Amino acid sequence: MDVATPFIEVANAIVEAGGKDLNLCYQCATCTGSCPWGYVEPLNIRQLIHLAQLGLEGYESEDLWKCTTCGTCKTRCPRGVGIIDLVRSIRMMIGETGLIPLTLRSALGSVRGDGNPWNGSRVERNRWAGPLQVPIFDKARTEYLLYGCCMASYDVRSRKIVEAAVRVLRAAGVTFGVMGQGEECCAESVRKIGEESLFERVAGSNIELFKAQGVEKIIVLSPHCYDAFKNDYPALGGKFQVVHIVEKIASLLLLDKLRLERPVKAKVTYHDPCYLGRHNNLFDPPRMILSKIPGLEFEEMYRARELSLCCGGGGGRMWMETKFGQRFSDLRIPEALAVGANVLATSCPYCVNMLQDSRLNLNKEEAIEVKDLTELVAESLV
Amino acid sequence: MASKIGVYVCHCGMNIAGTVDVPAVIEAAKAMPRVALSKEYKFACSDPGQEMIKQDIKAHGLDAIVVAACSPLMHEKTFRRAVEAAGLNPFLLSIANIREQGSWVTEDPAKATEKAKAIVAGAVFRAARQEPLEMRSVEIHRAALVVGGGIAGIQAALDLADSGIPTTLVERQPSIGGYMAMFDKTFPTLDCSACILTPKMTAVGQHENIKLMAYSEVESVSGFVGNFQVRIRRKAAYVDHTKCNGCGMCMEKCPYKAPSEFDQGLSQRRAIYVPFAQAVPNKPVIDPATCVRFKGKKCKTCIKFCEPGAIDFEQKDSVEEVTVGSIVVATGFQPMDAKKIPQLAYGRHPEVYTALEFERLNNAAGPTQGKILTKDGRVPQSVAILNCTGSRDTNYHEYCSRVCCMYALKYAHLIKEKLHEATVFDFYIDMRCFGKGYEEFYRRLQDEGVRFIRGKAAQVFGGKEYKAIANAAGFIDGLEDHQLVVQAEDSLLGKLIRVPVDMVVLTPAVEARADADEVGRKFLVSRGADGFFLEQHPKLAPVSTTNDGVYIAGACQGPKDIPDSVAQGSAAAGKALGLIARREVEVEGTTASVVDELCSGCKCCLTLCAYNAISFDADRHRSSINEVLCKGCGTCVASCPSSAIKAKHFTDEQIFAEIEGLMSM
Ligand SMILES: Cc1cc2nc3c(=O)[nH]c(=O)nc-3n(C[C@H](O)[C@H](O)[C@H](O)COP(=O)(O)OP(=O)(O)OC[C@H]3O[C@@H](n4cnc5c(N)ncnc54)[C@H](O)[C@@H]3O)c2cc1C
Ligand code: SF4
Ligand code: SF4
């Protein structure tokens, strides 16, 4: 057994870096018992927190980078500890010593240089808008800014989602445009990786740009952009009215501005993205939308709503290699199949990506498709 | 107007004198109008301090007194008594609070001294205009009301009645008994619950001084300490209880059933029913939601089989009014709805039980005659008990429910006793066994072989669900579909563990009843942030409330076990008795009164009075205030558009004078 001496200065430094709830943890272990890593290779977040409480070594281990910031532990923690903020602050401290995993460093470098984490060039951003004849945002003529997420610009699969969104919004008569130049990544993941100063710079530049263009309302496709704009930007002076495409579609349906008439013959189950569900409590609108699509049969998985299983792509994990056998999304495909679904719907470009990968890796192309909810809605338009 | 005012400035040790320059305040006071004398003293509230004031009043013929010291909440009563002893009306005293509003909140001594002078001047100006008022005494009605017939209310009612006080006990359910009536055994002694409760229930039913009103609720309360008028609605039972001989034929024959509330829905009762065999009163009621006659059908079964002809479908709710001197509220608690915690699978999996369901499973009179069986009739080989279901949890209830660790141990024992082979796991954060004999009970259960796992259960899966999601990573050998998997981190091992079990028992938090707010408003009892009724002082007045004459007892005040509920029941009865024994109460003279000539009859004040002290004389078209009911809060005074209401001791003239004094420094 090791002998340890508490190093309280380190513990205090974590609290100062934003982990203000560190001392509230009473070691009940709910967090470790709830963490999705438990299904593959348990992550002892409780112990990590206790080590941090005493400023002891060990919290800087590889484990620290496993957290996907899915929020399962945070929403259940009986002491209301902001566990994700804690993880962020510890990462921030480690980041200062340069001990960030290599792949994350490259993604961060790309955000720093190119304004996106995918090493894509700036001129490629929002190029998809051209062929779809989506105008440049102009506050006199367009009500909403459509913020497509870096995924829409640099990932082929995600482009289909933005195409579907454009069709749906047009069908309902919503006016929207994209940012011409200068838009950058929302930087949500940057923040979760612990790069607070980079986050503030990127977010600050977006805020300035949006304000200069007179943007008031933003439609987003990714729950990660949603979370950043809604919950992180206001503290930096960016107060916009942010709606996720799912919220927008749900309200259009309620107002009868959107008619879904073409039957979609599919047995669908729905995967709640962490940042839409647990982080922002949007559990009902997706289900309401699915119930309005004619011909569609819906079946709930066991791990639905608050219990939803993380896809594994949050908190910077999107840019890290996850060993085979440790991918949460690989567990999700059989779970969807077990309820007899042939379409696994979700509403997050990260989730779509991760689940799509698993579907291919597990050789389930024949059995099941992965779709964004927006795509299903578009299919149902006449 | 007073013309010889005595001013006394207290040092309060260093509390005041440490910051305020007391001699300077004394000098300033001497120059104030109508001040005859100005003195300082180290502790004015001490006996010699009071003696000094008394002597001065007599020697110098002082006609008003200002004491510059601590908050009037602390010592106004003390100084009033001193003033009165010297022959002056106690309302001719004015307190200048230079401690809480001065020295304690002002760092700079110069500023604190200036502030003290101003506060003293305000008091001096006001004192000159204060008028003598009389304390009033009101007779106390020699009768008591107890609301709620759980163990706390039963104890309170019996103690009051045994002392010869006519007591009305109002219980909402068809029978008294509360939750205790549902238990099989009680921790830590493992007494049979019915064996110790039933004699008390019977005693209530037979007591000559107790009027038991079951299936009834308090509709409204008016009046005040010593004289509460209480309207009680007795719900229609559709059975004439004066005729019913309790034979039970009706219940046997009634063809219509509903889930038994008493058995937590684990068994069925009839449309005409008593909740349980030992019920007091042991007379049935008809539940109109289940009886088909209320849906237009023609069933006559109970009428046919009731020999004394007690069934009466024409019966209506009836309202009675009683007058009592004091009230004990003992309305108890409710368990939290376990469905609020989706990860624990309650309501989704049949073998996840709440604690009360498990109590009924264990009860010899329960749905399984006391056998611990799964819903499909199997004997469980393993049971997991999960502590802290919604307690100590900021998502639900931040407080500790105080009984769950102990009844979890009780269940562990019952399982071990009944099913020797079964394994019991208890998932806990901390074992809280603070009561008498509790820690010993914990040790005993360890000795009985219960497996304690330190780590809150984080998730419960159905066996079938688990197999669908486990994949290779978490495969559990031999897991059956009907089983459950409890997942937690054993924090002592630092390992994630998954335990397959046949049954899971949750321990839902003890919470305030859903209608606590409404009940609180009826009896003017406020509630704490946790939702429970608030005692007047957490340590020194645990069963009193801020409403004089109304006391609280049992789990309505906060989670507690039976010993504490009984102790509080007795304590509340003792307080109620003490009040009644005084025969009369003194009430303050600082009431409001209507100046008849100024009242325009607009009725603005009528609805504002929280104590229902204002009435309207339609003939004379004037409001008038019942001095006995009035608490002198001043709401009506401020609201009256004609300025027709005066608050004695807080007249406009007095308040303006005080302001003038404050501004004069
Ligand atoms: C699962 C479980 C097991 C327990 N086991 C034990 C044990 O083994 N040993 C132990 O010491 N303690 C035990 N306790 C604690 C015990 O239940 C309480 O201490 C006790 O019930 C408190 O009694 P009470 O009279 O304050 O409240 P209650 O038992 O809740 O009784 C309140 C009564 O008031 C009535 N009422 C409510 N509102 C009104 C109203 N507005 N008007 C009229 N009537 C009303 C109710 O119908 C009820 O009859 C256990 C608790 C739970 C949850
Ligand atoms: S759930 Fe919260 S209180 Fe419990 S161990 Fe984790 S951080 Fe600490
Ligand atoms: S946020 Fe999610 S991944 Fe991170 S520690 Fe908590 S439960 Fe695990």
mmCIF file of N, CA and C and ligand atoms in Angstrom, chain A residues 31 34-37 43 45 66-74 83-84 87 328, ligand 3:
data_model
loop_
_atom_site.group_PDB
_atom_site.id
_atom_site.type_symbol
_atom_site.label_atom_id
_atom_site.label_comp_id
_atom_site.label_asym_id
_atom_site.label_seq_id
_atom_site.Cartn_x
_atom_site.Cartn_y
_atom_site.Cartn_z
ATOM 1 N N CYS A 31 -21.443 8.567 -8.980
ATOM 2 C CA CYS A 31 -20.875 8.947 -10.267
ATOM 3 C C CYS A 31 -20.192 7.765 -10.953
ATOM 4 N N SER A 34 -22.547 5.328 -12.267
ATOM 5 C CA SER A 34 -23.402 5.776 -13.364
ATOM 6 C C SER A 34 -22.650 5.944 -14.672
ATOM 7 N N CYS A 35 -21.351 6.094 -14.594
ATOM 8 C CA CYS A 35 -20.542 6.454 -15.755
ATOM 9 C C CYS A 35 -20.606 5.368 -16.837
ATOM 10 N N PRO A 36 -20.823 5.777 -18.098
ATOM 11 C CA PRO A 36 -20.919 4.798 -19.175
ATOM 12 C C PRO A 36 -19.637 3.984 -19.363
ATOM 13 N N TRP A 37 -18.520 4.507 -18.903
ATOM 14 C CA TRP A 37 -17.288 3.715 -19.003
ATOM 15 C C TRP A 37 -17.428 2.404 -18.263
ATOM 16 N N LEU A 43 -14.276 3.801 -15.283
ATOM 17 C CA LEU A 43 -13.527 5.003 -14.975
ATOM 18 C C LEU A 43 -13.918 5.390 -13.560
ATOM 19 N N ILE A 45 -14.336 7.894 -11.490
ATOM 20 C CA ILE A 45 -14.403 9.361 -11.359
ATOM 21 C C ILE A 45 -14.489 9.765 -9.888
ATOM 22 N N LYS A 66 -10.628 10.301 -20.298
ATOM 23 C CA LYS A 66 -11.677 9.391 -20.741
ATOM 24 C C LYS A 66 -13.062 10.046 -20.674
ATOM 25 N N CYS A 67 -13.242 10.927 -19.744
ATOM 26 C CA CYS A 67 -14.565 11.514 -19.523
ATOM 27 C C CYS A 67 -15.106 12.147 -20.798
ATOM 28 N N THR A 68 -16.302 11.728 -21.207
ATOM 29 C CA THR A 68 -16.916 12.257 -22.425
ATOM 30 C C THR A 68 -17.819 13.441 -22.116
ATOM 31 N N THR A 69 -17.838 13.857 -20.884
ATOM 32 C CA THR A 69 -18.718 14.935 -20.405
ATOM 33 C C THR A 69 -20.189 14.640 -20.720
ATOM 34 N N CYS A 70 -20.546 13.377 -20.639
ATOM 35 C CA CYS A 70 -21.910 12.985 -20.997
ATOM 36 C C CYS A 70 -22.931 13.495 -19.987
ATOM 37 N N GLY A 71 -22.481 13.776 -18.767
ATOM 38 C CA GLY A 71 -23.381 14.366 -17.769
ATOM 39 C C GLY A 71 -24.196 13.369 -16.974
ATOM 40 N N THR A 72 -24.004 12.079 -17.196
ATOM 41 C CA THR A 72 -24.804 11.105 -16.440
ATOM 42 C C THR A 72 -24.528 11.247 -14.948
ATOM 43 N N CYS A 73 -23.250 11.323 -14.607
ATOM 44 C CA CYS A 73 -22.899 11.434 -13.183
ATOM 45 C C CYS A 73 -23.375 12.758 -12.636
ATOM 46 N N LYS A 74 -23.175 13.811 -13.396
ATOM 47 C CA LYS A 74 -23.489 15.151 -12.900
ATOM 48 C C LYS A 74 -24.959 15.291 -12.562
ATOM 49 N N ILE A 83 -19.580 18.016 -11.746
ATOM 50 C CA ILE A 83 -18.446 17.118 -11.990
ATOM 51 C C ILE A 83 -17.727 17.479 -13.294
ATOM 52 N N ILE A 84 -18.513 17.903 -14.282
ATOM 53 C CA ILE A 84 -17.878 18.234 -15.562
ATOM 54 C C ILE A 84 -16.993 19.478 -15.412
ATOM 55 N N VAL A 87 -13.845 18.264 -13.924
ATOM 56 C CA VAL A 87 -12.989 17.611 -14.909
ATOM 57 C C VAL A 87 -12.298 18.676 -15.765
ATOM 58 N N PHE A 328 -18.592 3.143 -26.838
ATOM 59 C CA PHE A 328 -19.978 3.080 -26.347
ATOM 60 C C PHE A 328 -20.949 2.858 -27.510
HETATM 61 S S1 SF4 C 3 -19.479 13.013 -17.429
HETATM 62 FE FE1 SF4 C 3 -20.011 10.996 -18.236
HETATM 63 S S2 SF4 C 3 -18.076 10.154 -18.978
HETATM 64 FE FE2 SF4 C 3 -17.562 11.852 -17.624
HETATM 65 S S3 SF4 C 3 -17.210 10.895 -15.643
HETATM 66 FE FE3 SF4 C 3 -19.342 11.604 -15.695
HETATM 67 S S4 SF4 C 3 -20.483 9.858 -16.396
HETATM 68 FE FE4 SF4 C 3 -18.326 9.419 -16.878
#
